Short mmCIF file of C-alpha atoms and ligand atoms in Angstrom, two decimals:
data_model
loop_
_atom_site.label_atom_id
_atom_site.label_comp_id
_atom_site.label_asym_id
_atom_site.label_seq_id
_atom_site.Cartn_x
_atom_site.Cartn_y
_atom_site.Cartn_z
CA UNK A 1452 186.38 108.51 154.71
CA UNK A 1453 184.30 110.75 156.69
CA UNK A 1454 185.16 114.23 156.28
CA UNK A 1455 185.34 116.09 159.62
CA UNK A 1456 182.78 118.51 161.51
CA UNK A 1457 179.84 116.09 159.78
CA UNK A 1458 177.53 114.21 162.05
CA UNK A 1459 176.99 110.75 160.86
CA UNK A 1460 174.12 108.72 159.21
CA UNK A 1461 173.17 106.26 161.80
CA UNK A 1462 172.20 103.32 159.12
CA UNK A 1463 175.52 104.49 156.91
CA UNK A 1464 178.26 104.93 159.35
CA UNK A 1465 180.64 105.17 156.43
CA UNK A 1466 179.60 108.07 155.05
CA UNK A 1467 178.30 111.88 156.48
CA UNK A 1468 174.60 113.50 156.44
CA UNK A 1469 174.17 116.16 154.15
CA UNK A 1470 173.42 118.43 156.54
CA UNK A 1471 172.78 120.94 154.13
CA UNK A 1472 170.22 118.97 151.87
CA UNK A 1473 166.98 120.39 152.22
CA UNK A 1474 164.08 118.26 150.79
CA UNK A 1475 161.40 120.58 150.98
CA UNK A 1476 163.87 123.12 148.63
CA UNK A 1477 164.83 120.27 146.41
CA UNK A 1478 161.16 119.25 146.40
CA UNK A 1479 160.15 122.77 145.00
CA UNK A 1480 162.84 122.91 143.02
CA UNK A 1481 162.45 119.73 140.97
CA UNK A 1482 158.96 120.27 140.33
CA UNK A 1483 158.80 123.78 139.02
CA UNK A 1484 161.56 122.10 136.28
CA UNK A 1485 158.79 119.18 135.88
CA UNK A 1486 156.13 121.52 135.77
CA UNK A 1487 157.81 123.73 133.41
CA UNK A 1488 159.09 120.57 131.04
CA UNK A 1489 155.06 119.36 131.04
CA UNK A 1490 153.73 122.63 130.22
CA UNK A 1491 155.92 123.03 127.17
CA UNK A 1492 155.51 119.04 126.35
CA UNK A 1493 152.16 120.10 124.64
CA UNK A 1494 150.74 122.63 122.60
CA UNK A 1495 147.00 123.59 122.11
CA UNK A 1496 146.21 122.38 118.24
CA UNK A 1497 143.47 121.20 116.18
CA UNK A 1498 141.34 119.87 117.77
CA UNK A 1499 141.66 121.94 120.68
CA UNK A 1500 139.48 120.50 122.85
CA UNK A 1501 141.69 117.07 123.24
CA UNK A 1502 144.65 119.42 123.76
CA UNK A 1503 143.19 121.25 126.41
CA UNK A 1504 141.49 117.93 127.82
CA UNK A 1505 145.17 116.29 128.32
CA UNK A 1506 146.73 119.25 129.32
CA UNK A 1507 143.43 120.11 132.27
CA UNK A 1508 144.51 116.68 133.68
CA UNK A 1509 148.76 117.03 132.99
CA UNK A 1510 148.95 120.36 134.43
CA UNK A 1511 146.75 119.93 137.35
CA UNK A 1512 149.69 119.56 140.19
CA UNK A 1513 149.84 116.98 141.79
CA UNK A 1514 153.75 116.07 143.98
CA UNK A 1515 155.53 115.37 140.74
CA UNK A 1516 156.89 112.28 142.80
CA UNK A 1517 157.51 109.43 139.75
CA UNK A 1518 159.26 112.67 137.74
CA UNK A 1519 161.34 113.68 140.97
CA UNK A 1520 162.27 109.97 141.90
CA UNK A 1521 163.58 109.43 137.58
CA UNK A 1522 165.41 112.32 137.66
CA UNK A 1523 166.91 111.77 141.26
CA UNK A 1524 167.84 108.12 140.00
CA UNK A 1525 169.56 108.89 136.83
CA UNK A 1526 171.79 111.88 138.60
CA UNK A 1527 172.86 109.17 141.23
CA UNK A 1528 173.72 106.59 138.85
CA UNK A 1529 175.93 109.88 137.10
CA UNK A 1530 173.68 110.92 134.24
CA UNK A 1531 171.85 114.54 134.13
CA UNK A 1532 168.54 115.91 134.61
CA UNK A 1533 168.52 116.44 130.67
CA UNK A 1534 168.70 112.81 129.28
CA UNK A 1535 165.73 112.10 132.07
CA UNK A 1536 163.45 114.95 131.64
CA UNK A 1537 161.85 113.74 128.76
CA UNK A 1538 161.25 109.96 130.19
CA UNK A 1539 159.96 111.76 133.55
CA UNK A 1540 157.76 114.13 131.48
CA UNK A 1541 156.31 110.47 130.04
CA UNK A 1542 156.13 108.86 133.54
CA UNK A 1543 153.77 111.74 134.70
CA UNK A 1544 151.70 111.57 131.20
CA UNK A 1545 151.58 107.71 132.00
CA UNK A 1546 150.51 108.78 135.84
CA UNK A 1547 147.94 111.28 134.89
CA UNK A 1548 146.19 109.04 132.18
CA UNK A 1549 146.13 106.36 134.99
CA UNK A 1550 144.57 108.50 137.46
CA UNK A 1551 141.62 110.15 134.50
CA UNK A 1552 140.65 106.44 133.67
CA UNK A 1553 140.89 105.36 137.57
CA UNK A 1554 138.35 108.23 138.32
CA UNK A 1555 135.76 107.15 135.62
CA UNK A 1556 132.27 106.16 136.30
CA UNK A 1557 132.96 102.72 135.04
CA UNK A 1558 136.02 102.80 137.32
CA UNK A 1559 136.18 104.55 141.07
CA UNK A 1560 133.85 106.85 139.88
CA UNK A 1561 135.18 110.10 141.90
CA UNK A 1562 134.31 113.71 141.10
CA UNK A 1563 137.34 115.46 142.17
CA UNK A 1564 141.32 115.10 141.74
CA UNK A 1565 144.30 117.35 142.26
CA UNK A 1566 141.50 120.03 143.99
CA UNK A 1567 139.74 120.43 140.74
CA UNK A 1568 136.59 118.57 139.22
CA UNK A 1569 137.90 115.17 137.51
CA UNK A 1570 138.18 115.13 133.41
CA UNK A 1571 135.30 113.29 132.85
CA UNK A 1572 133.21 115.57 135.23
CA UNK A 1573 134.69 118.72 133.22
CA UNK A 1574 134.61 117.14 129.91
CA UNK A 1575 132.66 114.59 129.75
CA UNK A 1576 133.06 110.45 129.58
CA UNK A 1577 133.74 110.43 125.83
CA UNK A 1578 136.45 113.22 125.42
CA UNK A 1579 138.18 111.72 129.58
CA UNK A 1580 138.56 108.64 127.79
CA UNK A 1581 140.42 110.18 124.52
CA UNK A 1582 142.47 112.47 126.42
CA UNK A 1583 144.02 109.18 128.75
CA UNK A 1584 144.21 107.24 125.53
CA UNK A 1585 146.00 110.48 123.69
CA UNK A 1586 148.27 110.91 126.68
CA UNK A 1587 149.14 107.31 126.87
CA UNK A 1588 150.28 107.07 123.13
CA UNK A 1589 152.18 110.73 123.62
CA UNK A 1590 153.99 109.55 126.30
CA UNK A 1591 155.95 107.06 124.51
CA UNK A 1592 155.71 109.07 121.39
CA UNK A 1593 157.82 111.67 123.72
CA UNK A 1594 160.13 108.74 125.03
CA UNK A 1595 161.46 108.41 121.55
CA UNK A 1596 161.78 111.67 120.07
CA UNK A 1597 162.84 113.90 122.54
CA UNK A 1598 165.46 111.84 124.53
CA UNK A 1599 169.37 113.10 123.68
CA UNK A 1600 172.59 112.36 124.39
CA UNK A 1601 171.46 108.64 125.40
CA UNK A 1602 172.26 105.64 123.16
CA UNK A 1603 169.37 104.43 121.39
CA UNK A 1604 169.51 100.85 123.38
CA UNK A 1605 168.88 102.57 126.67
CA UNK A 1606 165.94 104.37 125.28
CA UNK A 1607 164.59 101.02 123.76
CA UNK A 1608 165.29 99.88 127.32
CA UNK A 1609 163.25 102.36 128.89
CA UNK A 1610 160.35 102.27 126.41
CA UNK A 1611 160.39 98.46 127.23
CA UNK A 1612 160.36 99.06 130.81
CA UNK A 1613 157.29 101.60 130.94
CA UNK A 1614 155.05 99.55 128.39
CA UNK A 1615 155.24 96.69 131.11
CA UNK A 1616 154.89 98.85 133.74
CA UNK A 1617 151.38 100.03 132.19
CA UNK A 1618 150.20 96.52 130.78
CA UNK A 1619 148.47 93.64 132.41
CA UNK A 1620 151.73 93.04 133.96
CA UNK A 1621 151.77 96.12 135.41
CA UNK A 1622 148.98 99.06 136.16
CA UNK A 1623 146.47 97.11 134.02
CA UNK A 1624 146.45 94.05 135.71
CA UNK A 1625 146.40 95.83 139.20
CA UNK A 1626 143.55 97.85 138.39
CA UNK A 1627 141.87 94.41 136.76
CA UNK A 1628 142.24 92.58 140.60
CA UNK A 1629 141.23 96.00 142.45
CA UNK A 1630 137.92 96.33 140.49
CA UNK A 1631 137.14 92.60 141.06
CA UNK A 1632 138.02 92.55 145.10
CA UNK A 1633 135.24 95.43 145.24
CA UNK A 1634 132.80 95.12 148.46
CA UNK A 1635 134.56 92.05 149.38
CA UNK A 1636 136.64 93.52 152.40
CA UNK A 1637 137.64 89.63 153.66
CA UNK A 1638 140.26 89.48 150.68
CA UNK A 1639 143.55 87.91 151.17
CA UNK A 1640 147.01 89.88 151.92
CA UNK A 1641 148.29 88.12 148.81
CA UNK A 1642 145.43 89.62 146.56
CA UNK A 1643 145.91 92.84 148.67
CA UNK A 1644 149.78 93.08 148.04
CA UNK A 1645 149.36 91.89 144.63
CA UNK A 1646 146.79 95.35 143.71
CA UNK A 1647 149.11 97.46 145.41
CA UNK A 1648 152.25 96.39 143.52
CA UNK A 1649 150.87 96.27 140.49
CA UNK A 1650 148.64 99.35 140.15
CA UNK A 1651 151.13 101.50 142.81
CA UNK A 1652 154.43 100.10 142.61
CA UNK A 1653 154.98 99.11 139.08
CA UNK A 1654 154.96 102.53 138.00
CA UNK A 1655 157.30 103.88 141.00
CA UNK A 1656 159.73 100.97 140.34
CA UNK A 1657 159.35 102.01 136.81
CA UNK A 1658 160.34 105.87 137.28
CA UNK A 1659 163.56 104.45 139.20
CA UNK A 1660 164.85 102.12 137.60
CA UNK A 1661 164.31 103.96 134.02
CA UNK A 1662 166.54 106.65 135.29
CA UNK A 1663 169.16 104.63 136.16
CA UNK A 1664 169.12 102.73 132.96
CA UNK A 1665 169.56 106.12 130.94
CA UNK A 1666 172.84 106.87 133.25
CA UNK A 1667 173.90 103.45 131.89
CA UNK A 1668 173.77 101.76 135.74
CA UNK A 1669 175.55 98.64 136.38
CA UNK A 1670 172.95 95.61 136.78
CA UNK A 1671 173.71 94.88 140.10
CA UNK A 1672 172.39 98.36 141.01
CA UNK A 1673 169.60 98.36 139.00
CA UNK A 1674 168.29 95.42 140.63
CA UNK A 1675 169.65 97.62 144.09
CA UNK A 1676 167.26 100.40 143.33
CA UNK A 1677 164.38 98.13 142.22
CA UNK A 1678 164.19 96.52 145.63
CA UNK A 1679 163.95 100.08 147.09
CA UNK A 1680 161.50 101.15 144.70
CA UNK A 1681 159.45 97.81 145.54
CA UNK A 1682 159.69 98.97 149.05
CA UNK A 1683 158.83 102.82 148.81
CA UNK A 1684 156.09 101.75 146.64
CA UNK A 1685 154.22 99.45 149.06
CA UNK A 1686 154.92 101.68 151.70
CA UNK A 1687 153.27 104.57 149.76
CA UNK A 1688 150.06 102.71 149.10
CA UNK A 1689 149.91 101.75 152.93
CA UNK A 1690 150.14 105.66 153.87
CA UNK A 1691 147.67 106.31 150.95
CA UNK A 1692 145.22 103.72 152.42
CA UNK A 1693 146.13 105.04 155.98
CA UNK A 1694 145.14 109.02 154.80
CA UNK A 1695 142.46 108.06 152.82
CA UNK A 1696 141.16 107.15 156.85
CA UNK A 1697 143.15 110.27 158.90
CA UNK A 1698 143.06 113.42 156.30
CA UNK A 1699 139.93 115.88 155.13
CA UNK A 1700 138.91 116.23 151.42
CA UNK A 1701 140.80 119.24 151.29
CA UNK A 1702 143.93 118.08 152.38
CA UNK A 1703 143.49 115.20 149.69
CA UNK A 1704 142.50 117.25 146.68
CA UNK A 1705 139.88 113.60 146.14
CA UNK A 1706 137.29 112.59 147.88
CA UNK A 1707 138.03 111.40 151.78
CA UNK A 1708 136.90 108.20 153.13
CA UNK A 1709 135.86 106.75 149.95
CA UNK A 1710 138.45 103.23 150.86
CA UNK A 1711 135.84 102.64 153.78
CA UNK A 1712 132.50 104.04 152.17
CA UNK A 1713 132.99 101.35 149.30
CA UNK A 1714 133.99 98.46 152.07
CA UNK A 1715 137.25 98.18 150.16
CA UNK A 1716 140.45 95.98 151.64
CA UNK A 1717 142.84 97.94 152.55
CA UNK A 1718 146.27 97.37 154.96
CA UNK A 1719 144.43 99.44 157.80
CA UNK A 1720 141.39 97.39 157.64
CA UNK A 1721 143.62 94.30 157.98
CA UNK A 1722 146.16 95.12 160.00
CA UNK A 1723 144.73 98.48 161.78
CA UNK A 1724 146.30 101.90 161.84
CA UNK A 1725 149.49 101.78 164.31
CA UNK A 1726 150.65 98.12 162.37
CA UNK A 1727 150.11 100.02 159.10
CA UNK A 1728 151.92 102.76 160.28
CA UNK A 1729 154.66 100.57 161.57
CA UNK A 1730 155.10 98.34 158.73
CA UNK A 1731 155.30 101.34 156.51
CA UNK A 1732 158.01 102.79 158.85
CA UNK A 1733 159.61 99.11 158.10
CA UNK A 1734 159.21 99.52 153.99
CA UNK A 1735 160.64 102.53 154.16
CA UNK A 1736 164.24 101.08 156.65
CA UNK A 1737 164.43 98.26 153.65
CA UNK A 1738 164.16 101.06 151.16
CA UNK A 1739 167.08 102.90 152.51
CA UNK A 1740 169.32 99.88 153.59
CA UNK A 1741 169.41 99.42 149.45
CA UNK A 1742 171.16 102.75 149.21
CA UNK A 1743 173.99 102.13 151.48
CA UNK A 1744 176.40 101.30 148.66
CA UNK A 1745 176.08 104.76 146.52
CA UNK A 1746 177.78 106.77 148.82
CA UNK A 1747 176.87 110.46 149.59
CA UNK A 1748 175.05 111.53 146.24
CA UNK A 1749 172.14 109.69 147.93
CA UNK A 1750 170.57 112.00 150.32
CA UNK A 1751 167.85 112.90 147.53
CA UNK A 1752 166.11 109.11 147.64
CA UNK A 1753 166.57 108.61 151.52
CA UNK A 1754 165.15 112.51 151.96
CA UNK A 1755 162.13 111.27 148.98
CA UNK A 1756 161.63 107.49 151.18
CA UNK A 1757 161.25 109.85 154.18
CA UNK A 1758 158.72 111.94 152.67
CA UNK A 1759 157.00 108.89 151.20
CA UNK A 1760 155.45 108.27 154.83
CA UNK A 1761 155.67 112.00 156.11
CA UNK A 1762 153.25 112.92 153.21
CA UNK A 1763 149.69 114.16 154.14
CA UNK A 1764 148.23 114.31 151.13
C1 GRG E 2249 148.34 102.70 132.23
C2 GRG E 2249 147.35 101.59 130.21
C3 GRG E 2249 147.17 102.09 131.58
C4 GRG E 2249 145.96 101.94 132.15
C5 GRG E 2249 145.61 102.44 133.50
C6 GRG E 2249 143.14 102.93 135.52
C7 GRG E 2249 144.34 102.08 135.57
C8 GRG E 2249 144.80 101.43 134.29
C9 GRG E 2249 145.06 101.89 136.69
C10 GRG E 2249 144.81 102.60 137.97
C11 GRG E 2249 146.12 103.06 138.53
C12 GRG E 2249 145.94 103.96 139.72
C13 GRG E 2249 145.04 105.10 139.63
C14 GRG E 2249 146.68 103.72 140.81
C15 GRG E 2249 146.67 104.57 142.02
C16 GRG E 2249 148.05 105.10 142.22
C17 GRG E 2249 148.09 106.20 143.22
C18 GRG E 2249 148.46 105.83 144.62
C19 GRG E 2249 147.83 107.45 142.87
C20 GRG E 2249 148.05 108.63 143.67
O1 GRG E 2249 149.36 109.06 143.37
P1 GRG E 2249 149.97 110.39 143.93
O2 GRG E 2249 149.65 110.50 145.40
O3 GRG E 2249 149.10 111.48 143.16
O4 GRG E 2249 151.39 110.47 143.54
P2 GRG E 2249 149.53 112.94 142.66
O5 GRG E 2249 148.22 113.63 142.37
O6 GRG E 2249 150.31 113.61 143.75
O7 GRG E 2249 150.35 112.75 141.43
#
């Protein structure tokens, strides 16, 4: 029951805003652990110069989001920020070797990321290559060893769950599609929705779920916090497509305008800005709708599907 003196959430009558959350707080907060967790994840050995290489990329910033969301999502579903770190530490290595390869000549080809030049502009093709393959391996390599206090099943679980979020079922196969709808802009919605959740959104519904899994969730809300990952997820790839029109270079930390320059599909070309906008708005309702049976520890993923579409960079 509603305690008193609490205003109440209009989509969750049953239960009281947090008025005391503060995202932007929790936001800083969770990332200087992440950030802190990643810097320690890897030392500088020989040879140094694939160290540093994964480690320029790792360390580079960047919102921390798939971290934040796997640590948000095992603390709901009653675990701690302990038994996650080490599977959020992984998501990001998965992330950041996602985003070297993405920016490769062979690839999207882009010269800056995170505000600084891209790995393969700093290091060169050869060694951006090794240090996304050497961060790929290391993340699972990190999975296994350094997870405690969570039975081994659940961390077979999770392992499972990330290798098919990176394969061709997963970031592979999105990435595959993307690079073969290039220059044609008349592309279907299907093909359109099948890039974004695919090379976006299996990774996001990834970092959800696996938190939950390590708190031991029940199935039922597993599958509950998959369907709002599968909605936050599309909806952040419409905002990124709608920024990569609206916001400067500097605001992006990556080139501007590139979506239009290369004549690629995206939701605003199809549906225009204010439809993106709304069906974004839409994504993110569905997202929270999901969360209406968790009760009050939820405020962190209705505050993080808020900022999903609030983001400008
Ligand atoms: C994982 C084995 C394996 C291969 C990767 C290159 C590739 C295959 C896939 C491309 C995936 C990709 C780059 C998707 C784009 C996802 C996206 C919207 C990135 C931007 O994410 P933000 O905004 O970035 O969270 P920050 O810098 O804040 O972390």
């Amino acid at each position: 029951m509603p305690k008193t003196g609490h205003p109440i959430h209009p989509m969750f009558p049953q239960f009281q805003i947090d008025t005391t959350f503060d995202l932007s707080n929790y936001l800083v907060e969770r990332k200087a652990l992440v950030e802190k967790a990643l810097d320690s994840s890897i030392s500088i050995v020989y040879p140094e110069k694939i160290y540093e290489a994964m480690r320029y990329s790792l360390l580079a910033g960047g919102k921390r989001l798939r971290p934040i969301l796997c640590l948000a999502t095992c603390e709901l579903s009653g675990g701690n920020i302990e038994m996650a770190m080490p599977t959020a530490c992984a998501l990001e290595m998965i992330h950041t070797m996602s985003l070297i390869h993405d920016d490769l000549p062979a690839m999207d080809n882009d010269d800056y990321r995170r505000g600084k030049l891209t790995n393969h502009k700093f290091y060169g093709e050869d060694i951006a290559i090794l240090a996304g393959d050497g961060l790929l391996s290391y993340a699972f390599e990190f999975v296994a060893t350094q997870t405690q206090n969570v039975l081994p099943q659940k961390v077979l679980r999770v392992i499972a769950r990330l290798a098919k979020a990176c394969g061709a079922a997963g970031l592979v196969g999105g990435q595959v599609v993307d690079l073969a709808s290039e220059g044609i802009s008349q592309i279907s919605e299907k093909t359109l929705h099948f890039i974004h959740t695919h090379k976006t959104g299996a990774l996001l519904e990834a970092s959800v779920v696996c938190g939950a899994i390590l708190a031991g969730a029940s199935q039922t809300n597993l599958q509950r916090l998959s369907r709002y990952a599968q909605n936050i997820g599309l909806a952040f790839q419409i905002v990124d497509d709608i920024l990569d029109i609206t916001a400067t270079t500097e605001e992006l930390g990556k080139t501007a305008g590139k979506d239009l320059a290369a004549q690629k599909a995206t939701y605003p070309v199809i549906w225009g800005l204010e439809k993106s906008r709304c069906q974004a708005q839409k994504l993110v309702d569905n997202a929270k709708a999901e969360l209406e049976v968790f009760g009050e520890k939820v405020m962190p993923l209705i505050a993080l599907a808020d900022f999903i579409i609030s983001r400008s960079n």
